[in-house]
Coordinates of C-alpha atoms and ligand atoms in Angstrom, one line a residue:
X1 CA -25.6 -24.6 -15.8
X2 CA -25.5 -21.2 -17.5
X3 CA -25.0 -19.6 -14.1
X4 CA -21.9 -21.8 -13.6
X5 CA -20.4 -20.5 -16.8
X6 CA -20.5 -17.0 -15.6
X7 CA -19.0 -17.7 -12.2
X8 CA -15.6 -16.2 -11.9
X9 CA -12.3 -17.8 -11.0
X10 CA -10.7 -16.5 -7.8
X11 CA -7.0 -15.6 -7.8
X12 CA -4.9 -14.4 -4.8
X13 CA -1.4 -13.5 -3.7
X14 CA 0.1 -11.5 -0.9
X15 CA 0.3 -8.6 -3.4
X16 CA 1.0 -7.8 -7.0
X17 CA 3.1 -10.9 -7.7
X18 CA 0.1 -13.0 -8.7
X19 CA -0.6 -10.6 -11.5
X20 CA 2.1 -12.6 -13.4
X21 CA -0.1 -15.7 -13.0
X22 CA -3.3 -13.7 -13.8
X23 CA -1.7 -12.6 -17.1
X24 CA -1.1 -16.2 -18.0
X25 CA -4.6 -17.2 -16.9
X26 CA -6.1 -14.5 -19.1
X27 CA -4.1 -15.7 -22.1
X28 CA -5.1 -19.4 -21.5
X29 CA -8.7 -18.8 -20.5
X30 CA -9.8 -15.6 -22.3
X31 CA -13.5 -16.3 -21.9
X32 CA -13.3 -16.5 -18.1
X33 CA -13.8 -13.8 -15.5
X34 CA -11.3 -13.4 -12.7
X35 CA -11.5 -11.9 -9.3
X36 CA -8.0 -11.0 -8.0
X37 CA -7.2 -10.3 -4.3
X38 CA -3.8 -8.7 -3.4
X39 CA -3.4 -9.2 0.3
X40 CA -0.8 -6.5 0.7
X41 CA -2.3 -5.3 4.0
X42 CA -0.9 -8.6 5.5
X43 CA 2.3 -9.1 3.4
X44 CA 4.9 -10.2 2.9
X45 CA 3.9 -13.8 3.4
X46 CA 7.3 -15.2 2.9
X47 CA 8.7 -13.7 6.0
X48 CA 5.8 -14.5 8.3
X49 CA 4.9 -17.8 10.0
X50 CA 2.7 -20.5 8.5
X51 CA -0.2 -19.8 10.9
X52 CA -0.4 -16.3 9.5
X53 CA -0.4 -17.5 5.8
X54 CA -3.0 -20.2 6.6
X55 CA -5.3 -17.7 8.3
X56 CA -5.0 -15.2 5.5
X57 CA -5.5 -17.9 2.8
X58 CA -8.7 -19.1 4.5
X59 CA -10.0 -15.6 5.0
X60 CA -9.6 -14.8 1.3
X61 CA -11.0 -18.1 0.1
X62 CA -14.0 -17.7 2.4
X63 CA -14.6 -14.2 1.0
X64 CA -14.2 -15.3 -2.7
X65 CA -16.6 -18.2 -2.2
X66 CA -19.2 -16.3 -0.2
X67 CA -19.2 -13.0 -2.1
X68 CA -18.3 -14.1 -5.7
X69 CA -19.3 -17.8 -5.9
X70 CA -16.0 -18.7 -7.5
X71 CA -15.9 -21.9 -9.5
X72 CA -12.2 -22.4 -8.9
X73 CA -9.4 -20.9 -6.8
X74 CA -5.9 -20.2 -8.0
X75 CA -3.3 -19.7 -5.3
X76 CA -1.0 -17.4 -7.2
X77 CA 1.7 -17.5 -4.5
X78 CA 4.4 -20.1 -3.9
X79 CA 4.5 -19.3 -0.2
X80 CA 0.8 -19.7 0.3
X81 CA 0.7 -22.8 -1.8
X82 CA 3.4 -24.3 0.4
X83 CA 1.8 -23.3 3.6
X84 CA -1.9 -23.6 2.9
X85 CA -3.0 -25.6 -0.1
X86 CA -3.5 -28.9 1.7
X87 CA -5.6 -27.2 4.3
X88 CA -7.6 -25.3 1.7
X89 CA -8.4 -28.4 -0.2
X90 CA -9.5 -30.1 3.0
X91 CA -11.7 -27.1 4.0
X92 CA -13.3 -26.7 0.5
X93 CA -13.3 -30.3 -1.0
X94 CA -15.7 -29.4 -3.8
X95 CA -13.7 -26.4 -5.1
X96 CA -11.0 -27.0 -7.7
X97 CA -7.9 -25.3 -6.1
X98 CA -4.7 -24.8 -8.2
X99 CA -1.4 -23.9 -6.6
X100 CA 2.0 -22.9 -7.8
X101 CA 5.4 -24.4 -7.0
X102 CA 8.9 -23.4 -8.0
X103 CA 9.6 -24.8 -11.5
X104 CA 12.4 -27.2 -10.4
X105 CA 11.2 -30.1 -12.6
X106 CA 11.2 -28.0 -15.9
X107 CA 14.7 -26.7 -14.8
X108 CA 16.0 -30.2 -14.4
X109 CA 14.7 -31.1 -17.9
X110 CA 16.3 -28.0 -19.4
X111 CA 19.7 -27.8 -17.6
X112 CA 22.8 -29.1 -19.3
X113 CA 25.2 -28.3 -16.4
X114 CA 22.9 -29.8 -13.8
X115 CA 23.4 -26.7 -11.6
X116 CA 20.2 -24.8 -11.0
X117 CA 19.7 -21.5 -9.2
X118 CA 16.5 -21.1 -7.2
X119 CA 15.3 -17.8 -5.8
X120 CA 12.3 -17.9 -3.5
X121 CA 11.0 -16.6 -0.2
X122 CA 12.3 -18.0 3.1
X123 CA 8.8 -19.4 3.8
X124 CA 8.8 -21.4 0.5
X125 CA 12.3 -22.7 0.9
X126 CA 11.7 -23.8 4.5
X127 CA 8.4 -25.5 3.8
X128 CA 7.7 -29.2 4.0
X129 CA 6.2 -29.1 0.5
X130 CA 9.4 -27.7 -1.0
X131 CA 11.5 -30.3 0.9
X132 CA 9.5 -33.0 -0.7
X133 CA 9.8 -31.5 -4.1
X134 CA 13.6 -31.4 -3.6
X135 CA 13.8 -34.9 -2.4
X136 CA 11.7 -36.1 -5.4
X137 CA 14.5 -34.7 -7.6
X138 CA 17.3 -36.2 -5.5
X139 CA 20.3 -36.9 -7.7
X140 CA 18.8 -35.1 -10.7
X141 CA 20.5 -31.8 -10.2
X142 CA 22.4 -29.6 -7.8
X143 CA 20.2 -26.7 -6.6
X144 CA 21.6 -23.5 -5.3
X145 CA 18.9 -22.1 -3.0
X146 CA 18.6 -18.4 -2.2
X147 CA 16.0 -17.0 0.2
X148 CA 15.4 -13.4 -0.9
X149 CA 14.3 -11.5 2.1
X150 CA 12.9 -8.0 1.2
X151 CA 12.7 -8.6 -2.6
X152 CA 9.0 -9.2 -2.8
X153 CA 8.4 -6.1 -0.7
X154 CA 10.7 -4.0 -2.9
X155 CA 8.8 -5.2 -6.0
X156 CA 5.5 -4.6 -4.3
X157 CA 6.5 -1.0 -3.6
X158 CA 8.1 -0.5 -7.0
X159 CA 11.2 0.5 -5.3
X160 CA 13.5 0.0 -8.3
X161 CA 16.7 0.9 -6.6
X162 CA 16.1 -1.6 -3.8
X163 CA 15.0 -4.2 -6.4
X164 CA 18.3 -3.8 -8.3
X165 CA 20.4 -3.8 -5.1
X166 CA 18.8 -6.9 -3.7
X167 CA 18.9 -8.8 -7.1
X168 CA 22.5 -7.9 -7.5
X169 CA 23.5 -9.1 -4.0
X170 CA 21.4 -12.3 -4.1
X171 CA 22.6 -13.4 -7.6
X172 CA 26.2 -12.5 -6.7
X173 CA 26.0 -14.5 -3.5
X174 CA 24.6 -17.6 -5.3
X175 CA 27.7 -18.0 -7.5
X176 CA 28.5 -18.1 -11.2
X177 CA 25.8 -18.2 -13.8
X178 CA 26.6 -19.4 -17.4
X179 CA 26.8 -22.4 -19.6
X180 CA 30.2 -23.7 -18.5
X181 CA 30.5 -26.8 -16.4
X182 CA 29.7 -26.1 -12.7
X183 CA 27.8 -22.9 -13.5
X184 CA 24.1 -22.3 -12.9
X185 CA 22.5 -22.5 -16.4
X186 CA 18.9 -21.9 -15.3
X187 CA 17.4 -19.7 -12.7
X188 CA 14.0 -20.6 -11.1
X189 CA 11.9 -17.7 -10.0
X190 CA 10.2 -19.4 -7.1
X191 CA 8.1 -16.4 -6.0
X192 CA 5.4 -14.8 -8.3
X193 CA 6.7 -11.3 -7.5
X194 CA 10.1 -12.0 -9.0
X195 CA 8.6 -12.2 -12.5
X196 CA 8.4 -8.4 -12.3
X197 CA 12.1 -8.2 -11.7
X198 CA 12.9 -10.5 -14.7
X199 CA 14.5 -7.8 -16.8
X200 CA 16.9 -6.8 -13.9
X201 CA 17.7 -10.4 -13.2
X202 CA 18.3 -11.3 -16.8
X203 CA 20.7 -8.4 -17.1
X204 CA 22.6 -9.5 -14.0
X205 CA 23.0 -13.2 -14.9
X206 CA 23.3 -12.9 -18.6
X207 CA 21.0 -13.5 -21.5
X208 CA 22.0 -17.1 -22.1
X209 CA 20.6 -18.3 -18.7
X210 CA 16.8 -18.8 -18.9
X211 CA 14.5 -17.7 -16.1
X212 CA 11.8 -20.3 -15.2
X213 CA 8.5 -19.2 -13.9
X214 CA 5.4 -21.2 -13.1
X215 CA 2.5 -18.9 -14.4
X216 CA 2.0 -20.6 -17.7
X217 CA 1.8 -24.1 -16.2
X218 CA -0.6 -23.0 -13.6
X219 CA -2.8 -21.5 -16.3
X220 CA -2.7 -24.7 -18.3
X221 CA -3.4 -26.8 -15.2
X222 CA -6.4 -24.6 -14.4
X223 CA -7.8 -25.1 -17.8
X224 CA -7.2 -28.9 -17.7
X225 CA -8.8 -29.2 -14.2
X226 CA -11.9 -27.2 -15.2
X227 CA -12.3 -29.2 -18.4
X228 CA -12.0 -32.4 -16.5
X229 CA -14.0 -31.6 -13.3
X230 CA -16.4 -28.9 -14.4
X231 CA -16.6 -28.9 -18.2
X232 CA -20.1 -27.3 -18.1
X233 CA -18.7 -24.4 -16.0
X234 CA -16.3 -23.2 -18.7
X235 CA -17.0 -19.8 -20.2
X236 CA -18.6 -19.5 -23.6
X237 CA -17.6 -17.1 -26.4
X238 CA -19.6 -13.9 -26.4
X239 CA -22.3 -13.1 -27.4
X240 CA -23.6 -16.5 -26.2
X241 CA -22.1 -16.0 -22.8
X242 CA -24.1 -13.9 -20.4
X243 CA -21.0 -12.5 -18.8
X244 CA -21.2 -8.7 -18.7
X245 CA -17.6 -8.1 -19.1
X246 CA -14.4 -10.1 -19.1
X247 CA -12.4 -7.5 -17.2
X248 CA -11.1 -8.8 -13.9
X249 CA -12.2 -7.4 -10.6
X250 CA -9.4 -6.2 -8.4
X251 CA -9.3 -6.1 -4.6
X252 CA -6.5 -5.1 -2.2
X253 CA -6.4 -5.3 1.6
X254 CA -3.8 -2.6 1.7
X255 CA -2.6 0.2 -0.5
X256 CA -4.9 0.3 -3.5
X257 CA -2.5 2.5 -5.6
X258 CA 0.2 -0.2 -5.5
X259 CA -2.2 -2.7 -7.1
X260 CA -3.7 -0.2 -9.5
X261 CA -0.3 0.9 -10.8
X262 CA 1.0 -2.7 -11.1
X263 CA -2.2 -3.5 -13.1
X264 CA -1.5 -0.6 -15.4
X265 CA 2.1 -1.4 -15.8
X266 CA 2.0 -5.2 -16.1
X267 CA -1.4 -5.9 -17.5
X268 CA -1.9 -2.6 -19.5
X269 CA -5.3 -2.2 -17.9
X270 CA -6.7 0.9 -16.3
X271 CA -8.9 -0.8 -13.8
X272 CA -9.6 0.5 -10.3
X273 CA -9.1 -1.7 -7.2
X274 CA -11.5 -1.8 -4.2
X275 CA -10.4 -2.0 -0.6
X276 CA -11.2 -5.3 0.9
X277 CA -11.5 -5.8 4.7
X278 CA -11.3 -9.5 5.4
Ligands
DGL1 N1 4.4 -13.8 -4.3 C1 4.6 -14.7 -3.1 C2 5.2 -16.0 -3.6 O1 5.0 -16.4 -4.7 C3 5.4 -14.2 -2.0 C4 5.6 -12.8 -1.6 C5 5.6 -12.5 -0.1 O2 6.6 -12.9 0.5 O3 4.6 -12.0 0.3 O4 5.9 -16.7 -2.9

Protein backbone atom coordinates (compact mmCIF):
# COMPACT_ATOMS: atom_id res chain seq x y z
CA UNK A 1 0.00 0.00 0.00
CA UNK A 2 2.80 2.40 0.87
CA UNK A 3 4.17 2.02 -2.63
CA UNK A 4 0.78 2.98 -4.04
CA UNK A 5 0.82 6.23 -2.08
CA UNK A 6 4.04 7.31 -3.71
CA UNK A 7 2.98 6.43 -7.26
CA UNK A 8 2.58 9.58 -9.34
CA UNK A 9 -0.38 10.84 -11.32
CA UNK A 10 0.26 11.19 -15.05
CA UNK A 11 -0.88 14.33 -16.85
CA UNK A 12 -0.56 15.04 -20.57
CA UNK A 13 -1.46 17.56 -23.23
CA UNK A 14 -0.28 18.36 -26.73
CA UNK A 15 1.97 21.00 -25.13
CA UNK A 16 1.99 23.61 -22.41
CA UNK A 17 -1.81 24.03 -22.19
CA UNK A 18 -2.21 21.24 -19.66
CA UNK A 19 -0.03 23.20 -17.22
CA UNK A 20 -3.22 25.16 -16.48
CA UNK A 21 -4.74 21.87 -15.31
CA UNK A 22 -1.55 20.80 -13.50
CA UNK A 23 -1.66 24.06 -11.54
CA UNK A 24 -5.19 23.24 -10.35
CA UNK A 25 -4.20 19.63 -9.59
CA UNK A 26 -1.28 20.77 -7.46
CA UNK A 27 -3.58 23.08 -5.49
CA UNK A 28 -6.22 20.36 -4.99
CA UNK A 29 -3.81 17.47 -4.32
CA UNK A 30 -0.70 19.05 -2.81
CA UNK A 31 0.61 15.75 -1.47
CA UNK A 32 0.66 14.02 -4.83
CA UNK A 33 3.49 13.74 -7.31
CA UNK A 34 2.80 14.46 -10.97
CA UNK A 35 4.52 13.44 -14.18
CA UNK A 36 3.68 15.84 -17.00
CA UNK A 37 4.13 15.08 -20.69
CA UNK A 38 3.93 17.90 -23.26
CA UNK A 39 3.56 16.26 -26.66
CA UNK A 40 4.68 19.33 -28.57
CA UNK A 41 6.70 17.25 -31.02
CA UNK A 42 3.36 16.00 -32.38
CA UNK A 43 1.17 19.09 -31.92
CA UNK A 44 -1.19 20.76 -32.49
CA UNK A 45 -3.72 18.00 -31.82
CA UNK A 46 -6.69 20.21 -32.65
CA UNK A 47 -5.84 20.47 -36.32
CA UNK A 48 -4.88 16.79 -36.83
CA UNK A 49 -7.14 13.81 -37.37
CA UNK A 50 -8.53 11.59 -34.61
CA UNK A 51 -6.28 8.67 -35.55
CA UNK A 52 -3.21 10.81 -34.81
CA UNK A 53 -4.55 11.95 -31.43
CA UNK A 54 -5.57 8.39 -30.54
CA UNK A 55 -2.11 7.05 -31.40
CA UNK A 56 -0.35 9.77 -29.44
CA UNK A 57 -2.63 9.38 -26.39
CA UNK A 58 -1.95 5.63 -26.27
CA UNK A 59 1.81 6.07 -26.74
CA UNK A 60 1.95 8.53 -23.85
CA UNK A 61 -0.32 6.47 -21.58
CA UNK A 62 1.77 3.34 -22.29
CA UNK A 63 4.92 5.22 -21.39
CA UNK A 64 3.49 6.68 -18.16
CA UNK A 65 2.18 3.30 -17.04
CA UNK A 66 5.29 1.31 -17.94
CA UNK A 67 7.95 3.77 -16.80
CA UNK A 68 6.27 5.61 -13.93
CA UNK A 69 3.61 3.18 -12.68
CA UNK A 70 1.07 6.00 -12.55
CA UNK A 71 -1.97 5.49 -10.31
CA UNK A 72 -4.21 7.77 -12.42
CA UNK A 73 -4.08 9.58 -15.73
CA UNK A 74 -5.36 13.10 -16.36
CA UNK A 75 -5.95 13.94 -20.01
CA UNK A 76 -5.35 17.69 -19.68
CA UNK A 77 -6.47 18.37 -23.23
CA UNK A 78 -10.01 18.86 -24.52
CA UNK A 79 -9.09 17.61 -27.98
CA UNK A 80 -7.50 14.38 -26.72
CA UNK A 81 -10.36 13.82 -24.30
CA UNK A 82 -12.85 14.11 -27.14
CA UNK A 83 -10.89 11.85 -29.48
CA UNK A 84 -9.39 9.28 -27.16
CA UNK A 85 -10.81 9.00 -23.65
CA UNK A 86 -13.22 6.18 -24.46
CA UNK A 87 -10.49 4.18 -26.16
CA UNK A 88 -8.06 4.85 -23.30
CA UNK A 89 -10.60 3.65 -20.73
CA UNK A 90 -11.17 0.50 -22.76
CA UNK A 91 -7.45 -0.17 -23.11
CA UNK A 92 -6.63 0.49 -19.43
CA UNK A 93 -9.78 -0.55 -17.53
CA UNK A 94 -8.07 -0.56 -14.11
CA UNK A 95 -6.57 2.90 -14.38
CA UNK A 96 -8.64 5.90 -13.23
CA UNK A 97 -8.65 8.25 -16.25
CA UNK A 98 -9.95 11.79 -15.94
CA UNK A 99 -10.63 14.00 -18.96
CA UNK A 100 -11.60 17.60 -19.57
CA UNK A 101 -14.49 19.01 -21.58
CA UNK A 102 -15.48 22.59 -22.39
CA UNK A 103 -17.33 24.11 -19.40
CA UNK A 104 -20.69 24.47 -21.14
CA UNK A 105 -22.74 23.24 -18.19
CA UNK A 106 -21.28 25.78 -15.72
CA UNK A 107 -21.78 28.46 -18.39
CA UNK A 108 -25.48 27.61 -18.72
CA UNK A 109 -25.82 27.88 -14.94
CA UNK A 110 -24.08 31.26 -14.92
CA UNK A 111 -25.41 32.97 -18.03
CA UNK A 112 -28.24 35.48 -17.71
CA UNK A 113 -28.55 36.35 -21.40
CA UNK A 114 -28.44 32.66 -22.39
CA UNK A 115 -25.90 33.46 -25.10
CA UNK A 116 -22.57 31.73 -24.49
CA UNK A 117 -19.34 32.01 -26.47
CA UNK A 118 -17.19 28.89 -26.88
CA UNK A 119 -13.62 28.94 -28.16
CA UNK A 120 -12.04 25.54 -28.81
CA UNK A 121 -10.00 23.64 -31.33
CA UNK A 122 -11.51 22.45 -34.57
CA UNK A 123 -10.99 18.85 -33.37
CA UNK A 124 -13.00 19.40 -30.18
CA UNK A 125 -15.86 21.24 -31.87
CA UNK A 126 -16.20 18.60 -34.59
CA UNK A 127 -16.07 15.65 -32.20
CA UNK A 128 -18.90 13.29 -31.43
CA UNK A 129 -18.35 13.87 -27.72
CA UNK A 130 -18.88 17.62 -28.10
CA UNK A 131 -21.96 17.07 -30.27
CA UNK A 132 -23.44 14.95 -27.47
CA UNK A 133 -22.58 17.59 -24.87
CA UNK A 134 -24.33 20.23 -26.98
CA UNK A 135 -27.42 18.13 -27.51
CA UNK A 136 -27.63 17.37 -23.77
CA UNK A 137 -28.02 21.15 -23.32
CA UNK A 138 -30.52 21.57 -26.12
CA UNK A 139 -32.79 24.54 -25.41
CA UNK A 140 -30.75 25.63 -22.38
CA UNK A 141 -28.70 28.26 -24.16
CA UNK A 142 -27.50 29.58 -27.47
CA UNK A 143 -23.85 28.67 -28.09
CA UNK A 144 -21.64 30.69 -30.42
CA UNK A 145 -18.89 28.26 -31.43
CA UNK A 146 -15.50 29.42 -32.63
CA UNK A 147 -12.79 27.05 -33.89
CA UNK A 148 -9.51 28.82 -33.17
CA UNK A 149 -6.98 27.49 -35.68
CA UNK A 150 -3.45 28.56 -34.86
CA UNK A 151 -4.17 29.90 -31.38
CA UNK A 152 -2.85 26.92 -29.38
CA UNK A 153 0.29 26.96 -31.54
CA UNK A 154 0.82 30.70 -31.00
CA UNK A 155 0.43 30.23 -27.23
CA UNK A 156 2.76 27.20 -27.30
CA UNK A 157 5.42 29.32 -28.97
CA UNK A 158 4.80 32.37 -26.75
CA UNK A 159 4.22 34.39 -29.88
CA UNK A 160 2.41 37.22 -28.10
CA UNK A 161 1.75 39.28 -31.19
CA UNK A 162 0.11 36.35 -32.97
CA UNK A 163 -1.85 35.48 -29.80
CA UNK A 164 -3.23 39.03 -29.66
CA UNK A 165 -4.05 39.12 -33.38
CA UNK A 166 -5.84 35.76 -33.34
CA UNK A 167 -7.74 36.49 -30.13
CA UNK A 168 -8.85 39.82 -31.56
CA UNK A 169 -10.03 38.38 -34.86
CA UNK A 170 -11.79 35.36 -33.28
CA UNK A 171 -13.61 37.33 -30.57
CA UNK A 172 -14.61 40.03 -33.07
CA UNK A 173 -15.94 37.38 -35.46
CA UNK A 174 -18.04 35.80 -32.71
CA UNK A 175 -20.16 38.89 -32.14
CA UNK A 176 -20.97 41.13 -29.20
CA UNK A 177 -19.91 40.33 -25.65
CA UNK A 178 -21.63 42.01 -22.71
CA UNK A 179 -24.52 41.74 -20.31
CA UNK A 180 -27.26 43.18 -22.52
CA UNK A 181 -29.93 40.95 -24.07
CA UNK A 182 -28.57 39.01 -27.04
CA UNK A 183 -24.95 39.47 -26.02
CA UNK A 184 -22.55 36.70 -24.98
CA UNK A 185 -22.17 37.09 -21.22
CA UNK A 186 -19.80 34.10 -20.69
CA UNK A 187 -16.85 32.82 -22.68
CA UNK A 188 -15.91 29.16 -22.39
CA UNK A 189 -12.23 28.43 -22.94
CA UNK A 190 -12.56 24.97 -24.47
CA UNK A 191 -8.84 24.36 -24.95
CA UNK A 192 -6.40 24.19 -22.05
CA UNK A 193 -3.91 26.39 -23.91
CA UNK A 194 -6.33 29.31 -23.96
CA UNK A 195 -6.07 29.79 -20.19
CA UNK A 196 -2.69 31.30 -20.93
CA UNK A 197 -4.31 33.93 -23.14
CA UNK A 198 -6.90 34.76 -20.46
CA UNK A 199 -5.59 38.28 -19.82
CA UNK A 200 -5.63 39.14 -23.52
CA UNK A 201 -9.12 37.71 -23.97
CA UNK A 202 -10.46 39.43 -20.88
CA UNK A 203 -9.21 42.78 -22.15
CA UNK A 204 -10.82 42.20 -25.54
CA UNK A 205 -14.26 41.08 -24.34
CA UNK A 206 -14.55 43.26 -21.23
CA UNK A 207 -14.11 42.60 -17.54
CA UNK A 208 -17.82 41.90 -16.93
CA UNK A 209 -17.79 38.73 -19.05
CA UNK A 210 -16.41 35.75 -17.10
CA UNK A 211 -14.06 33.23 -18.70
CA UNK A 212 -14.85 29.61 -17.87
CA UNK A 213 -12.12 26.98 -17.77
CA UNK A 214 -12.22 23.36 -16.72
CA UNK A 215 -8.99 22.91 -14.73
CA UNK A 216 -10.44 23.27 -11.24
CA UNK A 217 -13.30 20.81 -11.88
CA UNK A 218 -10.85 18.31 -13.34
CA UNK A 219 -8.71 18.59 -10.23
CA UNK A 220 -11.73 18.09 -7.95
CA UNK A 221 -12.91 15.16 -10.02
CA UNK A 222 -9.44 13.59 -9.81
CA UNK A 223 -9.47 13.86 -6.02
CA UNK A 224 -13.01 12.45 -5.79
CA UNK A 225 -12.17 9.54 -8.06
CA UNK A 226 -9.02 8.63 -6.15
CA UNK A 227 -10.82 8.88 -2.81
CA UNK A 228 -13.58 6.68 -4.12
CA UNK A 229 -11.64 4.11 -6.14
CA UNK A 230 -8.21 4.06 -4.58
CA UNK A 231 -8.36 5.71 -1.15
CA UNK A 232 -5.27 3.83 -0.01
CA UNK A 233 -3.30 5.33 -2.90
CA UNK A 234 -3.69 8.95 -1.80
CA UNK A 235 -0.52 10.74 -0.77
CA UNK A 236 0.23 11.26 2.93
CA UNK A 237 1.54 14.43 4.51
CA UNK A 238 5.28 14.46 4.82
CA UNK A 239 7.30 13.29 6.75
CA UNK A 240 5.09 10.15 6.85
CA UNK A 241 5.09 9.94 3.09
CA UNK A 242 8.13 8.29 1.62
CA UNK A 243 7.92 10.52 -1.44
CA UNK A 244 11.29 12.13 -2.05
CA UNK A 245 9.95 15.34 -3.42
CA UNK A 246 6.60 16.70 -4.56
CA UNK A 247 8.07 18.50 -7.55
CA UNK A 248 6.53 17.34 -10.82
CA UNK A 249 8.63 15.61 -13.44
CA UNK A 250 8.40 17.26 -16.87
CA UNK A 251 8.82 15.61 -20.27
CA UNK A 252 8.51 17.06 -23.73
CA UNK A 253 8.53 15.25 -27.06
CA UNK A 254 9.63 18.43 -28.85
CA UNK A 255 11.29 21.68 -27.86
CA UNK A 256 12.26 21.45 -24.19
CA UNK A 257 12.73 25.19 -23.82
CA UNK A 258 9.07 25.88 -24.65
CA UNK A 259 7.94 23.70 -21.76
CA UNK A 260 10.64 24.95 -19.39
CA UNK A 261 9.85 28.59 -20.03
CA UNK A 262 6.10 27.96 -19.63
CA UNK A 263 6.75 26.13 -16.33
CA UNK A 264 8.78 29.13 -15.14
CA UNK A 265 6.18 31.60 -16.30
CA UNK A 266 2.96 29.87 -15.29
CA UNK A 267 3.96 27.65 -12.37
CA UNK A 268 6.83 29.79 -11.04
CA UNK A 269 9.03 26.70 -10.95
CA UNK A 270 12.53 26.41 -12.28
CA UNK A 271 12.40 22.72 -13.18
CA UNK A 272 14.13 21.18 -16.17
CA UNK A 273 12.30 19.08 -18.77
CA UNK A 274 13.59 15.84 -20.28
CA UNK A 275 13.25 14.89 -23.93
CA UNK A 276 10.89 11.98 -24.39
CA UNK A 277 10.98 9.81 -27.44
CA UNK A 278 7.74 7.84 -27.59
N1 LIG B 1 -4.63 22.01 -25.31
C1 LIG B 1 -5.41 21.25 -26.24
C2 LIG B 1 -6.90 21.25 -25.86
O1 LIG B 1 -7.24 21.45 -24.71
C3 LIG B 1 -5.30 21.52 -27.71
C4 LIG B 1 -4.15 22.17 -28.31
C5 LIG B 1 -3.83 21.60 -29.68
O2 LIG B 1 -4.52 21.87 -30.66
O3 LIG B 1 -2.85 20.87 -29.71
O4 LIG B 1 -7.74 21.07 -26.69
